[in-house]
JSON list of C-alpha atoms and ligand atoms in Angstrom, two decimals:
[
{"chain": "A", "resi": 1, "resn": "MET", "atom": "CA", "xyz": [0.00, 0.00, 0.00]},
{"chain": "A", "resi": 2, "resn": "VAL", "atom": "CA", "xyz": [1.41, 3.36, -1.06]},
{"chain": "A", "resi": 3, "resn": "PHE", "atom": "CA", "xyz": [0.05, 6.07, 1.17]},
{"chain": "A", "resi": 4, "resn": "GLN", "atom": "CA", "xyz": [-0.59, 9.45, -0.42]},
{"chain": "A", "resi": 5, "resn": "ASP", "atom": "CA", "xyz": [-1.28, 12.77, 1.24]},
{"chain": "A", "resi": 6, "resn": "LEU", "atom": "CA", "xyz": [-2.00, 15.28, -1.49]},
{"chain": "A", "resi": 7, "resn": "HIS", "atom": "CA", "xyz": [-2.90, 18.29, 0.66]},
{"chain": "A", "resi": 8, "resn": "ALA", "atom": "CA", "xyz": [-0.27, 19.97, 2.86]},
{"chain": "A", "resi": 9, "resn": "HIS", "atom": "CA", "xyz": [0.56, 23.57, 3.74]},
{"chain": "A", "resi": 10, "resn": "THR", "atom": "CA", "xyz": [3.87, 25.26, 4.56]},
{"chain": "A", "resi": 11, "resn": "TYR", "atom": "CA", "xyz": [4.94, 28.79, 5.45]},
{"chain": "A", "resi": 12, "resn": "TYR", "atom": "CA", "xyz": [4.04, 29.77, 1.89]},
{"chain": "A", "resi": 13, "resn": "SER", "atom": "CA", "xyz": [0.45, 29.74, 3.12]},
{"chain": "A", "resi": 14, "resn": "PHE", "atom": "CA", "xyz": [-0.48, 32.69, 5.30]},
{"chain": "A", "resi": 15, "resn": "ASP", "atom": "CA", "xyz": [-2.09, 30.32, 7.83]},
{"chain": "A", "resi": 16, "resn": "SER", "atom": "CA", "xyz": [0.91, 28.03, 8.42]},
{"chain": "A", "resi": 17, "resn": "ASP", "atom": "CA", "xyz": [4.37, 28.67, 9.87]},
{"chain": "A", "resi": 18, "resn": "ASP", "atom": "CA", "xyz": [5.88, 25.30, 9.03]},
{"chain": "A", "resi": 19, "resn": "ARG", "atom": "CA", "xyz": [9.11, 25.10, 7.06]},
{"chain": "A", "resi": 20, "resn": "PRO", "atom": "CA", "xyz": [8.62, 22.94, 3.95]},
{"chain": "A", "resi": 21, "resn": "GLU", "atom": "CA", "xyz": [11.50, 20.67, 5.04]},
{"chain": "A", "resi": 22, "resn": "LYS", "atom": "CA", "xyz": [9.80, 19.99, 8.37]},
{"chain": "A", "resi": 23, "resn": "VAL", "atom": "CA", "xyz": [6.50, 19.23, 6.65]},
{"chain": "A", "resi": 24, "resn": "ILE", "atom": "CA", "xyz": [8.23, 16.74, 4.38]},
{"chain": "A", "resi": 25, "resn": "GLU", "atom": "CA", "xyz": [10.24, 15.11, 7.18]},
{"chain": "A", "resi": 26, "resn": "THR", "atom": "CA", "xyz": [7.10, 14.75, 9.30]},
{"chain": "A", "resi": 27, "resn": "ALA", "atom": "CA", "xyz": [5.36, 12.99, 6.42]},
{"chain": "A", "resi": 28, "resn": "ILE", "atom": "CA", "xyz": [8.36, 10.67, 5.90]},
{"chain": "A", "resi": 29, "resn": "ALA", "atom": "CA", "xyz": [8.37, 9.81, 9.63]},
{"chain": "A", "resi": 30, "resn": "GLY", "atom": "CA", "xyz": [4.64, 9.09, 9.36]},
{"chain": "A", "resi": 31, "resn": "GLY", "atom": "CA", "xyz": [5.13, 6.56, 6.57]},
{"chain": "A", "resi": 32, "resn": "ILE", "atom": "CA", "xyz": [3.70, 8.69, 3.75]},
{"chain": "A", "resi": 33, "resn": "LYS", "atom": "CA", "xyz": [5.16, 7.76, 0.36]},
{"chain": "A", "resi": 34, "resn": "THR", "atom": "CA", "xyz": [3.73, 10.55, -1.81]},
{"chain": "A", "resi": 35, "resn": "LEU", "atom": "CA", "xyz": [3.25, 14.06, -0.45]},
{"chain": "A", "resi": 36, "resn": "GLY", "atom": "CA", "xyz": [1.68, 16.94, -2.36]},
{"chain": "A", "resi": 37, "resn": "ILE", "atom": "CA", "xyz": [2.55, 20.44, -1.16]},
{"chain": "A", "resi": 38, "resn": "THR", "atom": "CA", "xyz": [-0.46, 22.63, -1.89]},
{"chain": "A", "resi": 39, "resn": "ASP", "atom": "CA", "xyz": [-0.02, 26.13, -0.56]},
{"chain": "A", "resi": 40, "resn": "HIS", "atom": "CA", "xyz": [-2.80, 28.67, -1.08]},
{"chain": "A", "resi": 41, "resn": "ASN", "atom": "CA", "xyz": [-2.41, 30.80, -4.19]},
{"chain": "A", "resi": 42, "resn": "HIS", "atom": "CA", "xyz": [-3.13, 33.85, -2.06]},
{"chain": "A", "resi": 43, "resn": "GLY", "atom": "CA", "xyz": [-0.72, 32.69, 0.67]},
{"chain": "A", "resi": 44, "resn": "VAL", "atom": "CA", "xyz": [2.05, 32.60, -1.89]},
{"chain": "A", "resi": 45, "resn": "GLY", "atom": "CA", "xyz": [0.92, 36.10, -2.86]},
{"chain": "A", "resi": 46, "resn": "LEU", "atom": "CA", "xyz": [1.19, 37.34, 0.71]},
{"chain": "A", "resi": 47, "resn": "ALA", "atom": "CA", "xyz": [4.66, 35.88, 1.02]},
{"chain": "A", "resi": 48, "resn": "ARG", "atom": "CA", "xyz": [5.55, 37.93, -2.01]},
{"chain": "A", "resi": 49, "resn": "LYS", "atom": "CA", "xyz": [4.19, 41.06, -0.37]},
{"chain": "A", "resi": 50, "resn": "SER", "atom": "CA", "xyz": [6.34, 40.67, 2.74]},
{"chain": "A", "resi": 51, "resn": "LEU", "atom": "CA", "xyz": [9.37, 40.02, 0.57]},
{"chain": "A", "resi": 52, "resn": "CYS", "atom": "CA", "xyz": [8.68, 43.21, -1.38]},
{"chain": "A", "resi": 53, "resn": "TYR", "atom": "CA", "xyz": [8.29, 45.11, 1.85]},
{"chain": "A", "resi": 54, "resn": "TYR", "atom": "CA", "xyz": [11.58, 43.77, 3.12]},
{"chain": "A", "resi": 55, "resn": "LYS", "atom": "CA", "xyz": [13.35, 44.62, -0.10]},
{"chain": "A", "resi": 56, "resn": "GLY", "atom": "CA", "xyz": [11.73, 47.99, -0.29]},
{"chain": "A", "resi": 57, "resn": "THR", "atom": "CA", "xyz": [10.66, 47.40, -3.87]},
{"chain": "A", "resi": 58, "resn": "ASP", "atom": "CA", "xyz": [7.27, 47.29, -5.41]},
{"chain": "A", "resi": 59, "resn": "LEU", "atom": "CA", "xyz": [6.67, 44.03, -7.18]},
{"chain": "A", "resi": 60, "resn": "SER", "atom": "CA", "xyz": [2.97, 44.02, -6.47]},
{"chain": "A", "resi": 61, "resn": "THR", "atom": "CA", "xyz": [2.05, 43.02, -9.99]},
{"chain": "A", "resi": 62, "resn": "ASP", "atom": "CA", "xyz": [4.56, 40.18, -9.94]},
{"chain": "A", "resi": 63, "resn": "TYR", "atom": "CA", "xyz": [2.06, 37.42, -9.15]},
{"chain": "A", "resi": 64, "resn": "GLU", "atom": "CA", "xyz": [3.37, 35.02, -11.76]},
{"chain": "A", "resi": 65, "resn": "GLN", "atom": "CA", "xyz": [6.96, 35.27, -10.58]},
{"chain": "A", "resi": 66, "resn": "THR", "atom": "CA", "xyz": [5.90, 34.49, -7.06]},
{"chain": "A", "resi": 67, "resn": "LEU", "atom": "CA", "xyz": [4.12, 31.33, -8.14]},
{"chain": "A", "resi": 68, "resn": "VAL", "atom": "CA", "xyz": [7.21, 30.29, -10.08]},
{"chain": "A", "resi": 69, "resn": "ARG", "atom": "CA", "xyz": [9.53, 30.91, -7.11]},
{"chain": "A", "resi": 70, "resn": "TYR", "atom": "CA", "xyz": [7.33, 28.80, -4.87]},
{"chain": "A", "resi": 71, "resn": "PHE", "atom": "CA", "xyz": [7.24, 26.05, -7.50]},
{"chain": "A", "resi": 72, "resn": "ASP", "atom": "CA", "xyz": [11.04, 26.19, -7.87]},
{"chain": "A", "resi": 73, "resn": "HIS", "atom": "CA", "xyz": [11.56, 25.85, -4.14]},
{"chain": "A", "resi": 74, "resn": "ILE", "atom": "CA", "xyz": [9.30, 22.81, -3.90]},
{"chain": "A", "resi": 75, "resn": "ASN", "atom": "CA", "xyz": [11.05, 21.42, -6.94]},
{"chain": "A", "resi": 76, "resn": "LEU", "atom": "CA", "xyz": [14.44, 21.65, -5.17]},
{"chain": "A", "resi": 77, "resn": "LEU", "atom": "CA", "xyz": [12.97, 19.82, -2.20]},
{"chain": "A", "resi": 78, "resn": "LYS", "atom": "CA", "xyz": [11.52, 17.16, -4.49]},
{"chain": "A", "resi": 79, "resn": "ASP", "atom": "CA", "xyz": [15.05, 16.48, -5.62]},
{"chain": "A", "resi": 80, "resn": "LYS", "atom": "CA", "xyz": [16.58, 16.66, -2.14]},
{"chain": "A", "resi": 81, "resn": "TYR", "atom": "CA", "xyz": [14.19, 14.05, -0.70]},
{"chain": "A", "resi": 82, "resn": "ARG", "atom": "CA", "xyz": [13.76, 11.91, -3.80]},
{"chain": "A", "resi": 83, "resn": "ASN", "atom": "CA", "xyz": [15.09, 8.73, -2.18]},
{"chain": "A", "resi": 84, "resn": "LYS", "atom": "CA", "xyz": [12.75, 9.03, 0.78]},
{"chain": "A", "resi": 85, "resn": "ILE", "atom": "CA", "xyz": [9.47, 10.37, -0.52]},
{"chain": "A", "resi": 86, "resn": "ASN", "atom": "CA", "xyz": [7.81, 11.42, -3.74]},
{"chain": "A", "resi": 87, "resn": "ILE", "atom": "CA", "xyz": [7.02, 15.14, -3.59]},
{"chain": "A", "resi": 88, "resn": "LEU", "atom": "CA", "xyz": [4.39, 16.64, -5.87]},
{"chain": "A", "resi": 89, "resn": "ARG", "atom": "CA", "xyz": [4.27, 20.33, -6.68]},
{"chain": "A", "resi": 90, "resn": "GLY", "atom": "CA", "xyz": [0.72, 21.48, -6.15]},
{"chain": "A", "resi": 91, "resn": "ILE", "atom": "CA", "xyz": [-1.26, 24.59, -5.39]},
{"chain": "A", "resi": 92, "resn": "GLU", "atom": "CA", "xyz": [-4.60, 25.15, -3.67]},
{"chain": "A", "resi": 93, "resn": "VAL", "atom": "CA", "xyz": [-6.75, 27.56, -5.61]},
{"chain": "A", "resi": 94, "resn": "ALA", "atom": "CA", "xyz": [-9.19, 29.90, -3.88]},
{"chain": "A", "resi": 95, "resn": "THR", "atom": "CA", "xyz": [-12.17, 30.79, -6.05]},
{"chain": "A", "resi": 96, "resn": "CYS", "atom": "CA", "xyz": [-14.45, 32.86, -3.82]},
{"chain": "A", "resi": 97, "resn": "VAL", "atom": "CA", "xyz": [-14.79, 36.55, -4.43]},
{"chain": "A", "resi": 98, "resn": "GLY", "atom": "CA", "xyz": [-15.67, 38.74, -1.48]},
{"chain": "A", "resi": 99, "resn": "LYS", "atom": "CA", "xyz": [-14.44, 41.32, 0.99]},
{"chain": "A", "resi": 100, "resn": "ASP", "atom": "CA", "xyz": [-11.01, 39.71, 1.01]},
{"chain": "A", "resi": 101, "resn": "ASN", "atom": "CA", "xyz": [-10.63, 38.72, -2.58]},
{"chain": "A", "resi": 102, "resn": "TYR", "atom": "CA", "xyz": [-8.28, 35.75, -2.62]},
{"chain": "A", "resi": 103, "resn": "ALA", "atom": "CA", "xyz": [-9.58, 34.22, -5.82]},
{"chain": "A", "resi": 104, "resn": "LEU", "atom": "CA", "xyz": [-6.98, 33.23, -8.39]},
{"chain": "A", "resi": 105, "resn": "PRO", "atom": "CA", "xyz": [-6.44, 36.20, -10.74]},
{"chain": "A", "resi": 106, "resn": "GLU", "atom": "CA", "xyz": [-7.80, 35.56, -14.20]},
{"chain": "A", "resi": 107, "resn": "ASN", "atom": "CA", "xyz": [-4.43, 35.61, -15.93]},
{"chain": "A", "resi": 108, "resn": "ALA", "atom": "CA", "xyz": [-2.30, 33.81, -13.34]},
{"chain": "A", "resi": 109, "resn": "ASP", "atom": "CA", "xyz": [-0.66, 30.78, -14.98]},
{"chain": "A", "resi": 110, "resn": "ILE", "atom": "CA", "xyz": [-0.70, 27.63, -12.85]},
{"chain": "A", "resi": 111, "resn": "SER", "atom": "CA", "xyz": [-0.47, 25.15, -15.72]},
{"chain": "A", "resi": 112, "resn": "PHE", "atom": "CA", "xyz": [3.09, 24.09, -14.78]},
{"chain": "A", "resi": 113, "resn": "PHE", "atom": "CA", "xyz": [2.07, 22.62, -11.41]},
{"chain": "A", "resi": 114, "resn": "ASP", "atom": "CA", "xyz": [1.64, 18.86, -11.06]},
{"chain": "A", "resi": 115, "resn": "TYR", "atom": "CA", "xyz": [-1.94, 19.54, -9.98]},
{"chain": "A", "resi": 116, "resn": "CYS", "atom": "CA", "xyz": [-4.20, 22.02, -8.29]},
{"chain": "A", "resi": 117, "resn": "LEU", "atom": "CA", "xyz": [-6.87, 21.66, -5.63]},
{"chain": "A", "resi": 118, "resn": "VAL", "atom": "CA", "xyz": [-9.89, 23.86, -6.27]},
{"chain": "A", "resi": 119, "resn": "GLU", "atom": "CA", "xyz": [-11.85, 25.08, -3.28]},
{"chain": "A", "resi": 120, "resn": "GLY", "atom": "CA", "xyz": [-15.27, 26.74, -3.17]},
{"chain": "A", "resi": 121, "resn": "LEU", "atom": "CA", "xyz": [-16.86, 24.97, -6.16]},
{"chain": "A", "resi": 122, "resn": "ASP", "atom": "CA", "xyz": [-20.17, 24.79, -4.29]},
{"chain": "A", "resi": 123, "resn": "LYS", "atom": "CA", "xyz": [-20.14, 28.42, -3.10]},
{"chain": "A", "resi": 124, "resn": "ALA", "atom": "CA", "xyz": [-22.40, 31.04, -4.65]},
{"chain": "A", "resi": 125, "resn": "ASN", "atom": "CA", "xyz": [-19.58, 33.60, -4.93]},
{"chain": "A", "resi": 126, "resn": "SER", "atom": "CA", "xyz": [-17.12, 31.25, -6.65]},
{"chain": "A", "resi": 127, "resn": "ILE", "atom": "CA", "xyz": [-15.49, 32.32, -9.90]},
{"chain": "A", "resi": 128, "resn": "THR", "atom": "CA", "xyz": [-16.00, 28.72, -11.06]},
{"chain": "A", "resi": 129, "resn": "LYS", "atom": "CA", "xyz": [-19.75, 29.42, -11.23]},
{"chain": "A", "resi": 130, "resn": "GLY", "atom": "CA", "xyz": [-20.12, 25.78, -10.22]},
{"chain": "A", "resi": 131, "resn": "ASP", "atom": "CA", "xyz": [-18.55, 24.59, -13.50]},
{"chain": "A", "resi": 132, "resn": "ILE", "atom": "CA", "xyz": [-15.45, 22.57, -12.61]},
{"chain": "A", "resi": 133, "resn": "PHE", "atom": "CA", "xyz": [-15.03, 21.40, -16.22]},
{"chain": "A", "resi": 134, "resn": "ALA", "atom": "CA", "xyz": [-14.52, 24.90, -17.59]},
{"chain": "A", "resi": 135, "resn": "PHE", "atom": "CA", "xyz": [-12.41, 25.89, -14.61]},
{"chain": "A", "resi": 136, "resn": "ALA", "atom": "CA", "xyz": [-10.12, 22.84, -14.91]},
{"chain": "A", "resi": 137, "resn": "LYS", "atom": "CA", "xyz": [-9.48, 23.84, -18.51]},
{"chain": "A", "resi": 138, "resn": "ARG", "atom": "CA", "xyz": [-8.51, 27.32, -17.35]},
{"chain": "A", "resi": 139, "resn": "CYS", "atom": "CA", "xyz": [-6.14, 25.82, -14.73]},
{"chain": "A", "resi": 140, "resn": "GLY", "atom": "CA", "xyz": [-4.33, 23.77, -17.38]},
{"chain": "A", "resi": 141, "resn": "CYS", "atom": "CA", "xyz": [-2.97, 21.15, -14.97]},
{"chain": "A", "resi": 142, "resn": "THR", "atom": "CA", "xyz": [-4.51, 18.06, -13.36]},
{"chain": "A", "resi": 143, "resn": "THR", "atom": "CA", "xyz": [-7.36, 19.37, -11.24]},
{"chain": "A", "resi": 144, "resn": "GLY", "atom": "CA", "xyz": [-8.89, 18.11, -8.02]},
{"chain": "A", "resi": 145, "resn": "ILE", "atom": "CA", "xyz": [-11.95, 19.24, -6.10]},
{"chain": "A", "resi": 146, "resn": "ALA", "atom": "CA", "xyz": [-10.91, 20.06, -2.52]},
{"chain": "A", "resi": 147, "resn": "HIS", "atom": "CA", "xyz": [-12.96, 19.37, 0.63]},
{"chain": "A", "resi": 148, "resn": "THR", "atom": "CA", "xyz": [-16.38, 19.49, -1.04]},
{"chain": "A", "resi": 149, "resn": "ASP", "atom": "CA", "xyz": [-19.47, 17.40, -0.33]},
{"chain": "A", "resi": 150, "resn": "LEU", "atom": "CA", "xyz": [-19.82, 16.39, -3.99]},
{"chain": "A", "resi": 151, "resn": "PHE", "atom": "CA", "xyz": [-22.86, 14.19, -3.51]},
{"chain": "A", "resi": 152, "resn": "ALA", "atom": "CA", "xyz": [-24.71, 17.16, -1.97]},
{"chain": "A", "resi": 153, "resn": "PHE", "atom": "CA", "xyz": [-23.40, 19.52, -4.66]},
{"chain": "A", "resi": 154, "resn": "ILE", "atom": "CA", "xyz": [-24.48, 17.19, -7.47]},
{"chain": "A", "resi": 155, "resn": "LYS", "atom": "CA", "xyz": [-27.95, 16.96, -5.96]},
{"chain": "A", "resi": 156, "resn": "SER", "atom": "CA", "xyz": [-28.14, 20.76, -5.62]},
{"chain": "A", "resi": 157, "resn": "ILE", "atom": "CA", "xyz": [-27.49, 21.25, -9.34]},
{"chain": "A", "resi": 158, "resn": "GLY", "atom": "CA", "xyz": [-30.02, 18.57, -10.31]},
{"chain": "A", "resi": 159, "resn": "GLU", "atom": "CA", "xyz": [-27.48, 16.17, -11.80]},
{"chain": "A", "resi": 160, "resn": "GLU", "atom": "CA", "xyz": [-27.36, 12.41, -11.51]},
{"chain": "A", "resi": 161, "resn": "PRO", "atom": "CA", "xyz": [-24.40, 11.23, -9.38]},
{"chain": "A", "resi": 162, "resn": "PHE", "atom": "CA", "xyz": [-23.08, 8.49, -11.66]},
{"chain": "A", "resi": 163, "resn": "ARG", "atom": "CA", "xyz": [-23.27, 10.67, -14.76]},
{"chain": "A", "resi": 164, "resn": "TYR", "atom": "CA", "xyz": [-21.51, 13.54, -13.03]},
{"chain": "A", "resi": 165, "resn": "PHE", "atom": "CA", "xyz": [-18.71, 11.36, -11.63]},
{"chain": "A", "resi": 166, "resn": "ARG", "atom": "CA", "xyz": [-18.31, 9.71, -15.03]},
{"chain": "A", "resi": 167, "resn": "LYS", "atom": "CA", "xyz": [-17.86, 13.13, -16.60]},
{"chain": "A", "resi": 168, "resn": "LEU", "atom": "CA", "xyz": [-15.25, 14.01, -13.95]},
{"chain": "A", "resi": 169, "resn": "ALA", "atom": "CA", "xyz": [-13.39, 10.81, -14.81]},
{"chain": "A", "resi": 170, "resn": "GLU", "atom": "CA", "xyz": [-13.49, 11.59, -18.53]},
{"chain": "A", "resi": 171, "resn": "HIS", "atom": "CA", "xyz": [-11.99, 15.02, -17.81]},
{"chain": "A", "resi": 172, "resn": "ASN", "atom": "CA", "xyz": [-9.37, 13.56, -15.47]},
{"chain": "A", "resi": 173, "resn": "ILE", "atom": "CA", "xyz": [-10.69, 15.59, -12.56]},
{"chain": "A", "resi": 174, "resn": "PHE", "atom": "CA", "xyz": [-10.27, 13.96, -9.18]},
{"chain": "A", "resi": 175, "resn": "TRP", "atom": "CA", "xyz": [-12.12, 14.35, -5.88]},
{"chain": "A", "resi": 176, "resn": "GLU", "atom": "CA", "xyz": [-10.42, 14.90, -2.55]},
{"chain": "A", "resi": 177, "resn": "ILE", "atom": "CA", "xyz": [-11.41, 12.99, 0.57]},
{"chain": "A", "resi": 178, "resn": "ASN", "atom": "CA", "xyz": [-10.21, 15.47, 3.18]},
{"chain": "A", "resi": 179, "resn": "VAL", "atom": "CA", "xyz": [-9.41, 13.73, 6.48]},
{"chain": "A", "resi": 180, "resn": "ASN", "atom": "CA", "xyz": [-8.30, 16.78, 8.42]},
{"chain": "A", "resi": 181, "resn": "LEU", "atom": "CA", "xyz": [-8.66, 16.92, 12.17]},
{"chain": "A", "resi": 182, "resn": "ASP", "atom": "CA", "xyz": [-6.63, 19.79, 13.55]},
{"chain": "A", "resi": 183, "resn": "SER", "atom": "CA", "xyz": [-6.95, 23.15, 15.26]},
{"chain": "A", "resi": 184, "resn": "SER", "atom": "CA", "xyz": [-7.09, 25.16, 12.03]},
{"chain": "A", "resi": 185, "resn": "HIS", "atom": "CA", "xyz": [-10.38, 23.37, 11.32]},
{"chain": "A", "resi": 186, "resn": "GLY", "atom": "CA", "xyz": [-11.60, 23.39, 14.94]},
{"chain": "A", "resi": 187, "resn": "PHE", "atom": "CA", "xyz": [-10.73, 19.68, 15.36]},
{"chain": "A", "resi": 188, "resn": "LYS", "atom": "CA", "xyz": [-13.81, 18.89, 13.31]},
{"chain": "A", "resi": 189, "resn": "ALA", "atom": "CA", "xyz": [-13.76, 16.20, 10.63]},
{"chain": "A", "resi": 190, "resn": "TYR", "atom": "CA", "xyz": [-15.48, 16.80, 7.29]},
{"chain": "A", "resi": 191, "resn": "ASP", "atom": "CA", "xyz": [-18.84, 15.03, 7.47]},
{"chain": "A", "resi": 192, "resn": "TYR", "atom": "CA", "xyz": [-18.84, 14.17, 3.75]},
{"chain": "A", "resi": 193, "resn": "ALA", "atom": "CA", "xyz": [-15.51, 12.35, 4.12]},
{"chain": "A", "resi": 194, "resn": "THR", "atom": "CA", "xyz": [-16.60, 10.45, 7.21]},
{"chain": "A", "resi": 195, "resn": "GLU", "atom": "CA", "xyz": [-19.77, 9.45, 5.37]},
{"chain": "A", "resi": 196, "resn": "PHE", "atom": "CA", "xyz": [-18.04, 8.43, 2.15]},
{"chain": "A", "resi": 197, "resn": "LEU", "atom": "CA", "xyz": [-15.55, 6.21, 3.95]},
{"chain": "A", "resi": 198, "resn": "LYS", "atom": "CA", "xyz": [-18.36, 4.11, 5.38]},
{"chain": "A", "resi": 199, "resn": "ASN", "atom": "CA", "xyz": [-21.02, 4.43, 2.66]},
{"chain": "A", "resi": 200, "resn": "LYS", "atom": "CA", "xyz": [-20.70, 1.46, 0.30]},
{"chain": "A", "resi": 201, "resn": "GLU", "atom": "CA", "xyz": [-23.33, 2.83, -2.06]},
{"chain": "A", "resi": 202, "resn": "GLN", "atom": "CA", "xyz": [-21.42, 6.08, -2.61]},
{"chain": "A", "resi": 203, "resn": "GLN", "atom": "CA", "xyz": [-18.17, 4.12, -2.97]},
{"chain": "A", "resi": 204, "resn": "ASP", "atom": "CA", "xyz": [-19.81, 1.96, -5.61]},
{"chain": "A", "resi": 205, "resn": "VAL", "atom": "CA", "xyz": [-20.92, 4.97, -7.67]},
{"chain": "A", "resi": 206, "resn": "VAL", "atom": "CA", "xyz": [-17.40, 6.37, -7.56]},
{"chain": "A", "resi": 207, "resn": "LYS", "atom": "CA", "xyz": [-15.81, 3.02, -8.38]},
{"chain": "A", "resi": 208, "resn": "LYS", "atom": "CA", "xyz": [-18.04, 2.37, -11.40]},
{"chain": "A", "resi": 209, "resn": "SER", "atom": "CA", "xyz": [-17.59, 5.90, -12.72]},
{"chain": "A", "resi": 210, "resn": "GLY", "atom": "CA", "xyz": [-13.81, 5.45, -12.84]},
{"chain": "A", "resi": 211, "resn": "VAL", "atom": "CA", "xyz": [-13.16, 8.74, -11.11]},
{"chain": "A", "resi": 212, "resn": "ARG", "atom": "CA", "xyz": [-9.99, 8.90, -9.06]},
{"chain": "A", "resi": 213, "resn": "LEU", "atom": "CA", "xyz": [-9.72, 10.12, -5.50]},
{"chain": "A", "resi": 214, "resn": "SER", "atom": "CA", "xyz": [-7.06, 11.82, -3.43]},
{"chain": "A", "resi": 215, "resn": "VAL", "atom": "CA", "xyz": [-6.66, 11.77, 0.31]},
{"chain": "A", "resi": 216, "resn": "GLY", "atom": "CA", "xyz": [-5.44, 14.89, 2.09]},
{"chain": "A", "resi": 217, "resn": "PHE", "atom": "CA", "xyz": [-4.88, 15.84, 5.70]},
{"chain": "A", "resi": 218, "resn": "ASP", "atom": "CA", "xyz": [-4.73, 19.55, 4.84]},
{"chain": "A", "resi": 219, "resn": "SER", "atom": "CA", "xyz": [-2.03, 20.07, 7.45]},
{"chain": "A", "resi": 220, "resn": "HIS", "atom": "CA", "xyz": [-1.51, 23.62, 8.70]},
{"chain": "A", "resi": 221, "resn": "ALA", "atom": "CA", "xyz": [0.58, 22.69, 11.75]},
{"chain": "A", "resi": 222, "resn": "ILE", "atom": "CA", "xyz": [2.81, 19.62, 11.67]},
{"chain": "A", "resi": 223, "resn": "ARG", "atom": "CA", "xyz": [2.63, 19.15, 15.45]},
{"chain": "A", "resi": 224, "resn": "GLU", "atom": "CA", "xyz": [-1.01, 18.18, 14.86]},
{"chain": "A", "resi": 225, "resn": "TYR", "atom": "CA", "xyz": [-0.36, 15.90, 11.89]},
{"chain": "A", "resi": 226, "resn": "LYS", "atom": "CA", "xyz": [-2.14, 12.54, 12.03]},
{"chain": "A", "resi": 227, "resn": "PRO", "atom": "CA", "xyz": [-0.75, 10.25, 9.30]},
{"chain": "A", "resi": 228, "resn": "GLU", "atom": "CA", "xyz": [-2.87, 7.33, 10.54]},
{"chain": "A", "resi": 229, "resn": "ARG", "atom": "CA", "xyz": [-5.94, 9.14, 9.19]},
{"chain": "A", "resi": 230, "resn": "ILE", "atom": "CA", "xyz": [-4.33, 9.22, 5.74]},
{"chain": "A", "resi": 231, "resn": "LYS", "atom": "CA", "xyz": [-3.40, 5.57, 5.95]},
{"chain": "A", "resi": 232, "resn": "SER", "atom": "CA", "xyz": [-6.81, 4.37, 7.00]},
{"chain": "A", "resi": 233, "resn": "ALA", "atom": "CA", "xyz": [-8.61, 6.42, 4.30]},
{"chain": "A", "resi": 234, "resn": "CYS", "atom": "CA", "xyz": [-6.21, 5.19, 1.58]},
{"chain": "A", "resi": 235, "resn": "THR", "atom": "CA", "xyz": [-6.84, 1.63, 2.77]},
{"chain": "A", "resi": 236, "resn": "VAL", "atom": "CA", "xyz": [-10.64, 1.97, 2.69]},
{"chain": "A", "resi": 237, "resn": "ILE", "atom": "CA", "xyz": [-10.47, 3.48, -0.81]},
{"chain": "A", "resi": 238, "resn": "LYS", "atom": "CA", "xyz": [-8.17, 0.78, -2.15]},
{"chain": "A", "resi": 239, "resn": "ASN", "atom": "CA", "xyz": [-10.25, -1.97, -0.58]},
{"chain": "A", "resi": 240, "resn": "ALA", "atom": "CA", "xyz": [-13.33, -0.50, -2.27]},
{"chain": "A", "resi": 241, "resn": "GLY", "atom": "CA", "xyz": [-11.56, -0.98, -5.61]},
{"chain": "A", "resi": 242, "resn": "ILE", "atom": "CA", "xyz": [-11.26, 2.76, -6.26]},
{"chain": "A", "resi": 243, "resn": "HIS", "atom": "CA", "xyz": [-8.08, 4.24, -7.72]},
{"chain": "A", "resi": 244, "resn": "LEU", "atom": "CA", "xyz": [-6.10, 7.02, -6.14]},
{"chain": "A", "resi": 245, "resn": "VAL", "atom": "CA", "xyz": [-4.84, 9.79, -8.38]},
{"chain": "A", "resi": 246, "resn": "PHE", "atom": "CA", "xyz": [-1.09, 9.65, -9.20]},
{"chain": "A", "resi": 247, "resn": "GLU", "atom": "CA", "xyz": [-1.02, 5.96, -8.43]},
{"chain": "A", "resi": 248, "resn": "GLY", "atom": "CA", "xyz": [2.12, 4.14, -9.42]},
{"chain": "A", "resi": 249, "resn": "ILE", "atom": "CA", "xyz": [4.51, 7.08, -9.46]},
{"chain": "B", "resi": 1, "resn": "ZN", "atom": "ZN1", "xyz": [-5.81, 23.52, 2.32]}
]
């Protein structure tokens, strides 16, 4: 069994202080074989702002460069730890527009990442407008739907679950089972994930559709990391005959 955690944050996210090396070493110690670093697009942007402040220069329009620098750093770490763990270079994409507008800017290029995790698909103020197929095309890299109750979302848009999952599979869009349980989420598990991991009927729909899943702990503080939650979710999914995304790498 190859355990994958495709959702982890580092100090590139505004809501985590963890050094990327520490995040990776904690995952290695926890027996994780594939780890995806997925800092928030807007967190990377804030890191850029503090750097500009420090340097006394104005690079406020330099969004693209910041994404590239983050990618390059994770890429160096991928190489450094290659004999111990497989690191994937990901990004978590905010899509909600509001008072604090963190949504991915229209022209920001994220196509060079290994994958992205899209949040807010089911929110009324999301720039996805509930259309993950069009948005995945805009992202240009393998796309996953982060911490979303997809069965509830599918029902809310009047679609049929199997048909919708089948379409996701055809577009190579995966669905994240988020198994977080830490202080940044109030030590509350996601109900949809808890349900899916015990609901054979839902598992069967997903299996037959051919859609792939990811498992993510969504770590924001490594001292609260619980790799056993990743391992047990990966095991349930594999035993249900469902494929994980990025299997076999
Ligand atoms: Zn996250």
